[in-house]
Coordinates of C-alpha atoms in Angstrom, one line a residue:
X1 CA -71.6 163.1 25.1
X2 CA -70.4 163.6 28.3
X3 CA -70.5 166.8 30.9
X4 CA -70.6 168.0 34.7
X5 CA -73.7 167.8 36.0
X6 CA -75.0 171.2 37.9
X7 CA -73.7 170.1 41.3
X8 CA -70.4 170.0 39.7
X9 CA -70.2 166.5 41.5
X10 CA -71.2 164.0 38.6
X11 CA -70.5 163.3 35.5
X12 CA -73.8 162.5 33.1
X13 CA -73.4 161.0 29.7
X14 CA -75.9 161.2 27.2
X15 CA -76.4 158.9 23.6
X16 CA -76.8 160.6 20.4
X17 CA -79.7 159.9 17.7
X18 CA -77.5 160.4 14.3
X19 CA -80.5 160.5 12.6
X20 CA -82.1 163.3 14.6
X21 CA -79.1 164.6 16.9
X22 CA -81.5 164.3 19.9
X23 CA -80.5 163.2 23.0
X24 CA -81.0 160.7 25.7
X25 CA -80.0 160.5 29.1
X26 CA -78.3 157.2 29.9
X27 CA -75.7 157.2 32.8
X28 CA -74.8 159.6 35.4
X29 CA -71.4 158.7 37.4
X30 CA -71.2 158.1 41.3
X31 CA -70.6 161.5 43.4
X32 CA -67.2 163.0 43.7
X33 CA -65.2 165.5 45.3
X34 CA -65.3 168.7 43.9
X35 CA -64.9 172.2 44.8
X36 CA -66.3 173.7 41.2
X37 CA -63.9 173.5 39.3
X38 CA -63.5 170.8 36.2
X39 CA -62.2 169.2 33.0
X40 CA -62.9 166.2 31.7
X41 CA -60.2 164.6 29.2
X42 CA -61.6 160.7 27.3
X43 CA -58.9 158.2 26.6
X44 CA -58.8 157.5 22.9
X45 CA -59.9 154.1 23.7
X46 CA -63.5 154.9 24.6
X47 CA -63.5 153.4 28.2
X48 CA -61.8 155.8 30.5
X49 CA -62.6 159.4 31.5
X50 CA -60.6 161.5 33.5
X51 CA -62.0 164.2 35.7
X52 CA -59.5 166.7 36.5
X53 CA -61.4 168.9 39.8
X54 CA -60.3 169.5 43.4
X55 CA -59.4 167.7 45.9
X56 CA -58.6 164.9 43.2
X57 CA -58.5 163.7 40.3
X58 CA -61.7 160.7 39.3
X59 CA -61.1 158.3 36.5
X60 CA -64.2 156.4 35.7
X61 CA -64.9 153.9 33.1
X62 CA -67.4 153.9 30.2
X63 CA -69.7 150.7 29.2
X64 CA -70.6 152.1 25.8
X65 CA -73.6 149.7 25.9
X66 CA -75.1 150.9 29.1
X67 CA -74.1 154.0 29.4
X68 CA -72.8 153.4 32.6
X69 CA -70.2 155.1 34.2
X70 CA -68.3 153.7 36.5
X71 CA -65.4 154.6 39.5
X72 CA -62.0 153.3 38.8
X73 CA -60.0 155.4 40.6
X74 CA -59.3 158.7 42.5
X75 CA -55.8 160.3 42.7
X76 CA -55.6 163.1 45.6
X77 CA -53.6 166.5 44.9
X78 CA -53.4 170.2 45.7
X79 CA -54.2 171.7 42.5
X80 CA -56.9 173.2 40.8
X81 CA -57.2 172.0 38.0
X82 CA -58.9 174.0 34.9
X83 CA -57.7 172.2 31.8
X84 CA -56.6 168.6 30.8
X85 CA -56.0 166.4 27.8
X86 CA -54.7 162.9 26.9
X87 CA -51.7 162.1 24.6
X88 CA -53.3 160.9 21.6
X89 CA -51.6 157.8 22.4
X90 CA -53.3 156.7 25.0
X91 CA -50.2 156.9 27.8
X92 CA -50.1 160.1 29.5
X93 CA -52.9 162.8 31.1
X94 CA -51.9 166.4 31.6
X95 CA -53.5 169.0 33.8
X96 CA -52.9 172.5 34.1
X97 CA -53.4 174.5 37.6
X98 CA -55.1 177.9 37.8
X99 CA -53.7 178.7 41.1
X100 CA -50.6 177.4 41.2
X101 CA -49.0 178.4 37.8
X102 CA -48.2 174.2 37.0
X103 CA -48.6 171.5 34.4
X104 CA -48.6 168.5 35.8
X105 CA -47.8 165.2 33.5
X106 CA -49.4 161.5 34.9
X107 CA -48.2 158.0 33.2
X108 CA -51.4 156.3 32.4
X109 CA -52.0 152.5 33.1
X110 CA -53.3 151.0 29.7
X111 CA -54.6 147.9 31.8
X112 CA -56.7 150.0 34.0
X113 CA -56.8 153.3 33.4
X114 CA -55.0 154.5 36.3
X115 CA -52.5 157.1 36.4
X116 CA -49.5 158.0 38.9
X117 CA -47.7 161.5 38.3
X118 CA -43.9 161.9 36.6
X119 CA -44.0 165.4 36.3
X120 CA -45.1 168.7 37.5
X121 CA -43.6 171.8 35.3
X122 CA -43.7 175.0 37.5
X123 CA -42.4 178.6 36.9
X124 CA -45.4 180.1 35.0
X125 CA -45.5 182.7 38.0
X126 CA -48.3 185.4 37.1
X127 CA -49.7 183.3 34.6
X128 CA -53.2 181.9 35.4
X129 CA -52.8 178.8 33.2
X130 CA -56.5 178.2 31.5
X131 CA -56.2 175.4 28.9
X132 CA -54.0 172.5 27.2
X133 CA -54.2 170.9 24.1
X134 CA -51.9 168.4 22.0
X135 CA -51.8 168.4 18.6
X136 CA -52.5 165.3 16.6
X137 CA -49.5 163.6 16.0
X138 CA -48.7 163.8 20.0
X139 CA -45.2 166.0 19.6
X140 CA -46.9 169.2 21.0
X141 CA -48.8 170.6 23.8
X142 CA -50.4 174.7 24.1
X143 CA -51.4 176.3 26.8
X144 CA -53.5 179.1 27.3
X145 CA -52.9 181.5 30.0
X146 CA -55.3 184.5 31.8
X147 CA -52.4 186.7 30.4
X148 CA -53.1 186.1 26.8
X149 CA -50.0 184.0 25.7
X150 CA -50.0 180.6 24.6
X151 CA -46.7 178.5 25.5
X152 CA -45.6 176.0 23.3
X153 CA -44.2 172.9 24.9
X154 CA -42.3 169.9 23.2
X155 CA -43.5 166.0 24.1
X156 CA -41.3 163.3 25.0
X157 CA -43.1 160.7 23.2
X158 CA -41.2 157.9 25.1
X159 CA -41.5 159.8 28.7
X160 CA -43.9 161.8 28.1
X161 CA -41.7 164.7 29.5
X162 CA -42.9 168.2 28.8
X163 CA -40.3 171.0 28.1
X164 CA -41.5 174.7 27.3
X165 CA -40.3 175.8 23.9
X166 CA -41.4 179.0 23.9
X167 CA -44.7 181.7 24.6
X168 CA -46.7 183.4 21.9
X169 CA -48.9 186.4 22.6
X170 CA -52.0 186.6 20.3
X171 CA -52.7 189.7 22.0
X172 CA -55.9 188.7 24.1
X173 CA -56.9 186.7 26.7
X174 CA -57.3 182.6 25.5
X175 CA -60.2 180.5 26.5
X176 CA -60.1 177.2 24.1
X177 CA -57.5 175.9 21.7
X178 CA -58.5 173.5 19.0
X179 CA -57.4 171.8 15.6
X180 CA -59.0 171.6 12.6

């Protein structure tokens, strides 16, 4: 289990018992950047972690042994980023900005885990973007807005390319998106 430490700076990862569900501490990241904001988004292969904050986005790596996390990488931007998610393919990491109204799309390197921007989607004007997630299969992306809709967005599963599809409104406010 991994979260943001208090400080907002770290990120600390913690072993389950399965027999018991306690848990241990067994790793804490080195310090990064961060002005309180945060998501963090795991690559479906176990080792990276992507930490979606401002002034950057850090990508550590995991040793499931240890515990350890480790820096790989950080990527500088000027968003504030409040949601994130990986394809579940492995190959792209999407963030969502608060402040600026964007989703921004990044090719991840399968060799390393680092990730270089294709894509920023803007003109969500007046629509504090909150929260993304991808259904299984990897064709579509949600996101949850302060306004109460939920925009539906297709997946290039080649490119990676995002394209709105249309918005949905629930009728409230949208903090978390899941599947069962």
């Amino acid at each position: 289990m991994f979260y943001l430490s208090q400080n907002l700076t770290e990120v600390v990862s913690y072993r389950i018992n399965y027999n018991d569900g306690n848990l241990t501490l067994v790793g804490t990241s080195p310090t990064f950047a961060n002005d309180g904001s945060g998501s963090i988004a795991t690559h479906p292969n176990g080792i990276y972690l992507y930490v979606g904050s401002y002034p950057s986005i850090t990508i550590l790596r995991f040793d499931s042994i240890s515990g350890n996390l480790s820096f790989v990488d950080s990527v500088l931007h000027s968003k504030t980023i409040n949601g994130s998610a990986i394809h579940p393919n492995g190959r792209f990491y999407y963030t969502v900005d608060i402040n600026n109204f964007s989703i921004s799309g990044y090719s991840v390197d399968p060799n390393n885990g680092r990730i270089s921007l294709f894509q920023t989607l803007t003109g969500f004007v007046g629509s504090s973007l909150r929260f993304i997630i991808i259904e299984p299969a990897g064709r579509y992306a949600y996101v949850a807005d302060n306004s109460g809709n939920i925009k539906h967005l297709n997946i290039n599963e080649s490119t990676g390319e995002l394209t709105l599809v249309g918005t949905v409104n629930p009728g409230s406010a949208q903090w978390n998106l899941t599947f069962l």
